[in-house]
């Protein structure tokens, strides 16, 4: 079991640039979640998918954020244009129905 | 989902049991108690969950009071590697989506 795999582990970019975060869930898991963690707000759920379909995106902060899941083994979280306040650690997690979520090690994003 | 209250920090001596309390006085009958922990710079890690009976696995034990308004996570023999932030979360069965993380308890295991 390789676990949830996120890439890149670290990303530093200038404001205004497009940022794409990637996630490979655990094989066989039908739920995928994107979280953001900051010192001020802690861990927040941004969006989650079930069977590749977005179910709840009420945590997505604004239209600059978008997430896709084109197939069961891949998801992206995109920020365009990026702003310094988007700096955070972004986590991806996956689970089977009614089972605990398994988290990746996150992407540490810094927007200068 | 019900709200939880945890102490912000605790210390524990290495080799001793660590008992982490959680208050969830507004918990509903169909809500489970989940525990996760987050070691510095890593993603949250699932520990254990339960509904009303006490639970034990290779990592920890979960003791839920009879009225279900509070619970305690027990790490029987804490090691330095157990130093982490521990989150207590209540979640409705079948509500797979929202894990609402609070501030958690920072457990410092000391030699």
mmCIF file of C-alpha atoms in Angstrom:
data_model
loop_
_atom_site.group_PDB
_atom_site.id
_atom_site.type_symbol
_atom_site.label_atom_id
_atom_site.label_comp_id
_atom_site.label_asym_id
_atom_site.label_seq_id
_atom_site.Cartn_x
_atom_site.Cartn_y
_atom_site.Cartn_z
ATOM 1 C CA UNK A 1 0.000 0.000 0.000
ATOM 2 C CA UNK A 2 1.727 3.132 -1.246
ATOM 3 C CA UNK A 3 -0.591 5.484 0.577
ATOM 4 C CA UNK A 4 -1.907 8.776 -0.748
ATOM 5 C CA UNK A 5 0.714 10.419 -2.923
ATOM 6 C CA UNK A 6 0.888 14.174 -3.347
ATOM 7 C CA UNK A 7 3.114 16.247 -5.575
ATOM 8 C CA UNK A 8 4.976 18.450 -5.406
ATOM 9 C CA UNK A 9 5.987 18.336 -1.731
ATOM 10 C CA UNK A 10 7.022 21.969 -1.846
ATOM 11 C CA UNK A 11 6.077 24.761 -4.224
ATOM 12 C CA UNK A 12 7.307 28.327 -4.204
ATOM 13 C CA UNK A 13 5.964 30.708 -6.786
ATOM 14 C CA UNK A 14 5.187 34.357 -7.332
ATOM 15 C CA UNK A 15 1.770 35.813 -6.908
ATOM 16 C CA UNK A 16 -0.329 35.808 -10.024
ATOM 17 C CA UNK A 17 1.058 32.507 -11.237
ATOM 18 C CA UNK A 18 -1.040 29.397 -11.721
ATOM 19 C CA UNK A 19 -0.419 26.614 -9.205
ATOM 20 C CA UNK A 20 -1.423 22.988 -9.707
ATOM 21 C CA UNK A 21 -1.323 20.483 -6.872
ATOM 22 C CA UNK A 22 -1.644 16.781 -7.618
ATOM 23 C CA UNK A 23 -2.954 13.796 -5.713
ATOM 24 C CA UNK A 24 -3.025 10.057 -6.304
ATOM 25 C CA UNK A 25 -5.454 8.354 -3.908
ATOM 26 C CA UNK A 26 -5.122 4.852 -2.544
ATOM 27 C CA UNK A 27 -6.282 2.319 -5.103
ATOM 28 C CA UNK A 28 -9.845 1.189 -4.472
ATOM 29 C CA UNK A 29 -10.833 4.239 -2.463
ATOM 30 C CA UNK A 30 -13.962 5.918 -3.777
ATOM 31 C CA UNK A 31 -13.732 9.176 -1.808
ATOM 32 C CA UNK A 32 -11.123 11.898 -2.246
ATOM 33 C CA UNK A 33 -10.740 15.003 -0.119
ATOM 34 C CA UNK A 34 -8.734 18.209 -0.359
ATOM 35 C CA UNK A 35 -7.844 20.090 2.846
ATOM 36 C CA UNK A 36 -5.893 23.244 3.598
ATOM 37 C CA UNK A 37 -3.976 23.891 6.804
ATOM 38 C CA UNK A 38 -2.846 27.279 8.100
ATOM 39 C CA UNK A 39 -1.806 28.492 11.526
ATOM 40 C CA UNK A 40 -4.753 30.857 11.694
ATOM 41 C CA UNK A 41 -7.542 28.547 10.530
ATOM 42 C CA UNK A 42 -6.222 25.057 11.217
ATOM 43 C CA UNK A 43 -7.293 22.184 8.960
ATOM 44 C CA UNK A 44 -10.203 23.007 6.650
ATOM 45 C CA UNK A 45 -11.983 20.792 4.163
ATOM 46 C CA UNK A 46 -12.054 22.455 0.749
ATOM 47 C CA UNK A 47 -13.848 19.907 -1.442
ATOM 48 C CA UNK A 48 -14.509 16.215 -1.703
ATOM 49 C CA UNK A 49 -15.334 13.769 -4.487
ATOM 50 C CA UNK A 50 -17.194 10.494 -4.555
ATOM 51 C CA UNK A 51 -16.556 8.230 -7.534
ATOM 52 C CA UNK A 52 -14.822 11.143 -9.282
ATOM 53 C CA UNK A 53 -17.842 13.447 -8.881
ATOM 54 C CA UNK A 54 -17.560 16.597 -6.725
ATOM 55 C CA UNK A 55 -20.013 16.302 -3.841
ATOM 56 C CA UNK A 56 -19.363 19.301 -1.633
ATOM 57 C CA UNK A 57 -17.227 22.273 -2.629
ATOM 58 C CA UNK A 58 -18.572 24.670 -0.020
ATOM 59 C CA UNK A 59 -15.122 24.982 1.546
ATOM 60 C CA UNK A 60 -13.469 26.261 -1.622
ATOM 61 C CA UNK A 61 -12.501 29.815 -0.703
ATOM 62 C CA UNK A 62 -13.234 31.538 -3.997
ATOM 63 C CA UNK A 63 -13.392 31.186 -7.756
ATOM 64 C CA UNK A 64 -9.631 31.240 -8.051
ATOM 65 C CA UNK A 65 -9.678 27.683 -6.692
ATOM 66 C CA UNK A 66 -10.799 24.729 -8.773
ATOM 67 C CA UNK A 67 -10.498 20.976 -8.359
ATOM 68 C CA UNK A 68 -10.923 18.115 -10.795
ATOM 69 C CA UNK A 69 -10.869 14.365 -10.665
ATOM 70 C CA UNK A 70 -10.665 13.054 -14.228
ATOM 71 C CA UNK A 71 -10.325 9.432 -13.110
ATOM 72 C CA UNK A 72 -10.230 7.297 -9.996
ATOM 73 C CA UNK A 73 -6.476 7.552 -9.609
ATOM 74 C CA UNK A 74 -5.807 11.254 -10.027
ATOM 75 C CA UNK A 75 -7.013 14.638 -8.809
ATOM 76 C CA UNK A 76 -5.780 18.195 -9.135
ATOM 77 C CA UNK A 77 -6.311 21.363 -7.140
ATOM 78 C CA UNK A 78 -5.603 24.489 -9.126
ATOM 79 C CA UNK A 79 -5.202 28.079 -7.976
ATOM 80 C CA UNK A 80 -5.289 30.763 -10.657
ATOM 81 C CA UNK A 81 -4.185 33.443 -10.061
ATOM 82 C CA UNK A 82 -2.366 32.677 -6.821
ATOM 83 C CA UNK A 83 -2.106 35.199 -3.975
ATOM 84 C CA UNK A 84 0.175 35.329 -0.907
ATOM 85 C CA UNK A 85 -2.772 34.470 1.373
ATOM 86 C CA UNK A 86 -3.030 31.110 -0.385
ATOM 87 C CA UNK A 87 0.218 30.071 1.279
ATOM 88 C CA UNK A 88 -0.560 26.971 3.318
ATOM 89 C CA UNK A 89 -0.082 23.227 3.462
ATOM 90 C CA UNK A 90 -2.566 21.434 1.232
ATOM 91 C CA UNK A 91 -3.482 17.859 2.067
ATOM 92 C CA UNK A 92 -5.214 15.237 0.004
ATOM 93 C CA UNK A 93 -6.967 12.294 1.670
ATOM 94 C CA UNK A 94 -8.879 9.274 0.434
ATOM 95 C CA UNK A 95 -11.166 6.677 1.910
ATOM 96 C CA UNK A 96 -13.575 3.893 1.191
ATOM 97 C CA UNK A 97 -17.224 4.436 2.057
ATOM 98 C CA UNK A 98 -17.682 4.823 5.835
ATOM 99 C CA UNK A 99 -14.017 4.072 6.481
ATOM 100 C CA UNK A 100 -11.374 6.380 7.998
ATOM 101 C CA UNK A 101 -9.630 8.856 5.765
ATOM 102 C CA UNK A 102 -5.971 8.363 4.901
ATOM 103 C CA UNK A 103 -3.930 11.506 4.333
ATOM 104 C CA UNK A 104 -0.956 12.262 2.149
ATOM 105 C CA UNK A 105 2.050 14.171 3.444
ATOM 106 C CA UNK A 106 0.846 17.411 1.900
ATOM 107 C CA UNK A 107 2.136 20.121 -0.396
ATOM 108 C CA UNK A 108 3.707 23.109 1.307
ATOM 109 C CA UNK A 109 2.798 26.100 -0.870
ATOM 110 C CA UNK A 110 4.441 29.495 -0.591
ATOM 111 C CA UNK A 111 3.229 32.391 -2.703
ATOM 112 C CA UNK A 112 5.643 35.307 -2.750
ATOM 113 C CA UNK B 1 -21.754 17.291 13.551
ATOM 114 C CA UNK B 2 -21.266 17.845 17.274
ATOM 115 C CA UNK B 3 -18.527 20.096 18.572
ATOM 116 C CA UNK B 4 -15.622 18.791 20.648
ATOM 117 C CA UNK B 5 -13.530 20.387 23.379
ATOM 118 C CA UNK B 6 -9.966 19.320 24.137
ATOM 119 C CA UNK B 7 -7.235 20.756 26.352
ATOM 120 C CA UNK B 8 -4.735 22.683 24.240
ATOM 121 C CA UNK B 9 -1.679 20.867 25.572
ATOM 122 C CA UNK B 10 -0.513 18.007 27.761
ATOM 123 C CA UNK B 11 2.769 16.484 28.843
ATOM 124 C CA UNK B 12 3.521 12.829 29.434
ATOM 125 C CA UNK B 13 6.615 10.988 30.589
ATOM 126 C CA UNK B 14 8.078 8.485 28.181
ATOM 127 C CA UNK B 15 6.909 4.945 28.978
ATOM 128 C CA UNK B 16 3.873 6.128 30.908
ATOM 129 C CA UNK B 17 0.288 6.047 29.710
ATOM 130 C CA UNK B 18 -0.982 9.168 27.994
ATOM 131 C CA UNK B 19 -4.663 9.886 28.634
ATOM 132 C CA UNK B 20 -6.135 12.489 26.316
ATOM 133 C CA UNK B 21 -9.636 13.704 27.182
ATOM 134 C CA UNK B 22 -12.316 14.987 24.848
ATOM 135 C CA UNK B 23 -15.673 16.512 25.658
ATOM 136 C CA UNK B 24 -18.530 16.092 23.189
ATOM 137 C CA UNK B 25 -21.575 16.864 25.294
ATOM 138 C CA UNK B 26 -23.851 17.535 22.302
ATOM 139 C CA UNK B 27 -23.099 14.260 20.542
ATOM 140 C CA UNK B 28 -26.031 12.582 18.838
ATOM 141 C CA UNK B 29 -26.898 8.920 18.967
ATOM 142 C CA UNK B 30 -25.624 8.201 15.475
ATOM 143 C CA UNK B 31 -22.344 10.089 15.762
ATOM 144 C CA UNK B 32 -19.029 8.290 16.074
ATOM 145 C CA UNK B 33 -15.993 9.557 17.950
ATOM 146 C CA UNK B 34 -12.838 9.587 15.810
ATOM 147 C CA UNK B 35 -9.263 10.277 16.826
ATOM 148 C CA UNK B 36 -6.520 11.409 14.499
ATOM 149 C CA UNK B 37 -3.053 12.701 15.209
ATOM 150 C CA UNK B 38 -0.665 14.874 13.273
ATOM 151 C CA UNK B 39 3.048 14.574 13.761
ATOM 152 C CA UNK B 40 4.968 17.663 12.767
ATOM 153 C CA UNK B 41 5.091 18.244 8.991
ATOM 154 C CA UNK B 42 3.104 15.087 8.222
ATOM 155 C CA UNK B 43 -0.513 14.510 7.242
ATOM 156 C CA UNK B 44 -3.063 13.540 9.898
ATOM 157 C CA UNK B 45 -3.005 9.862 10.808
ATOM 158 C CA UNK B 46 -6.092 7.872 11.789
ATOM 159 C CA UNK B 47 -5.844 6.287 15.245
ATOM 160 C CA UNK B 48 -9.171 4.807 16.306
ATOM 161 C CA UNK B 49 -12.918 5.385 16.371
ATOM 162 C CA UNK B 50 -15.946 4.165 18.282
ATOM 163 C CA UNK B 51 -19.680 4.626 18.791
ATOM 164 C CA UNK B 52 -20.421 3.639 22.387
ATOM 165 C CA UNK B 53 -18.337 0.631 23.293
ATOM 166 C CA UNK B 54 -14.713 0.894 24.285
ATOM 167 C CA UNK B 55 -12.332 0.109 21.466
ATOM 168 C CA UNK B 56 -8.728 -1.034 21.312
ATOM 169 C CA UNK B 57 -6.287 -1.486 18.473
ATOM 170 C CA UNK B 58 -2.540 -1.742 18.083
ATOM 171 C CA UNK B 59 -2.098 1.997 18.539
ATOM 172 C CA UNK B 60 -4.445 2.991 21.335
ATOM 173 C CA UNK B 61 -7.581 2.442 23.390
ATOM 174 C CA UNK B 62 -10.708 4.561 23.288
ATOM 175 C CA UNK B 63 -12.874 4.828 26.371
ATOM 176 C CA UNK B 64 -16.317 6.385 25.847
ATOM 177 C CA UNK B 65 -18.429 7.274 28.883
ATOM 178 C CA UNK B 66 -21.805 5.640 29.246
ATOM 179 C CA UNK B 67 -23.656 8.874 28.454
ATOM 180 C CA UNK B 68 -21.268 9.356 25.474
ATOM 181 C CA UNK B 69 -20.652 12.971 26.423
ATOM 182 C CA UNK B 70 -16.928 12.488 26.765
ATOM 183 C CA UNK B 71 -14.158 10.104 25.812
ATOM 184 C CA UNK B 72 -10.509 9.414 26.531
ATOM 185 C CA UNK B 73 -7.822 8.262 24.152
ATOM 186 C CA UNK B 74 -5.203 6.167 25.890
ATOM 187 C CA UNK B 75 -1.715 5.566 24.566
ATOM 188 C CA UNK B 76 -0.603 2.803 26.950
ATOM 189 C CA UNK B 77 3.162 3.317 26.772
ATOM 190 C CA UNK B 78 3.950 6.688 25.246
ATOM 191 C CA UNK B 79 7.184 7.105 23.299
ATOM 192 C CA UNK B 80 8.920 10.213 22.031
ATOM 193 C CA UNK B 81 7.482 9.440 18.587
ATOM 194 C CA UNK B 82 3.976 9.921 19.997
ATOM 195 C CA UNK B 83 4.619 13.652 20.357
ATOM 196 C CA UNK B 84 1.959 15.147 18.089
ATOM 197 C CA UNK B 85 -1.295 17.085 17.914
ATOM 198 C CA UNK B 86 -4.234 14.805 18.699
ATOM 199 C CA UNK B 87 -7.642 15.598 17.251
ATOM 200 C CA UNK B 88 -10.956 14.326 18.579
ATOM 201 C CA UNK B 89 -13.752 14.525 15.986
ATOM 202 C CA UNK B 90 -17.364 13.432 16.054
ATOM 203 C CA UNK B 91 -18.951 12.421 12.780
ATOM 204 C CA UNK B 92 -22.249 10.991 11.686
ATOM 205 C CA UNK B 93 -22.051 7.498 10.274
ATOM 206 C CA UNK B 94 -22.524 7.689 6.546
ATOM 207 C CA UNK B 95 -21.437 11.315 6.436
ATOM 208 C CA UNK B 96 -18.206 10.451 4.746
ATOM 209 C CA UNK B 97 -17.373 13.985 3.792
ATOM 210 C CA UNK B 98 -16.797 16.411 6.554
ATOM 211 C CA UNK B 99 -14.102 15.792 9.106
ATOM 212 C CA UNK B 100 -14.166 19.015 11.099
ATOM 213 C CA UNK B 101 -10.832 19.429 12.835
ATOM 214 C CA UNK B 102 -10.635 21.608 15.929
ATOM 215 C CA UNK B 103 -7.426 22.847 17.504
ATOM 216 C CA UNK B 104 -6.631 19.496 19.095
ATOM 217 C CA UNK B 105 -4.342 18.667 22.010
ATOM 218 C CA UNK B 106 -0.596 19.026 21.609
ATOM 219 C CA UNK B 107 0.918 16.075 23.443
ATOM 220 C CA UNK B 108 4.554 16.427 24.393
ATOM 221 C CA UNK B 109 6.199 13.171 25.470
ATOM 222 C CA UNK B 110 9.256 13.884 27.555
ATOM 223 C CA UNK B 111 12.220 11.581 28.286
#
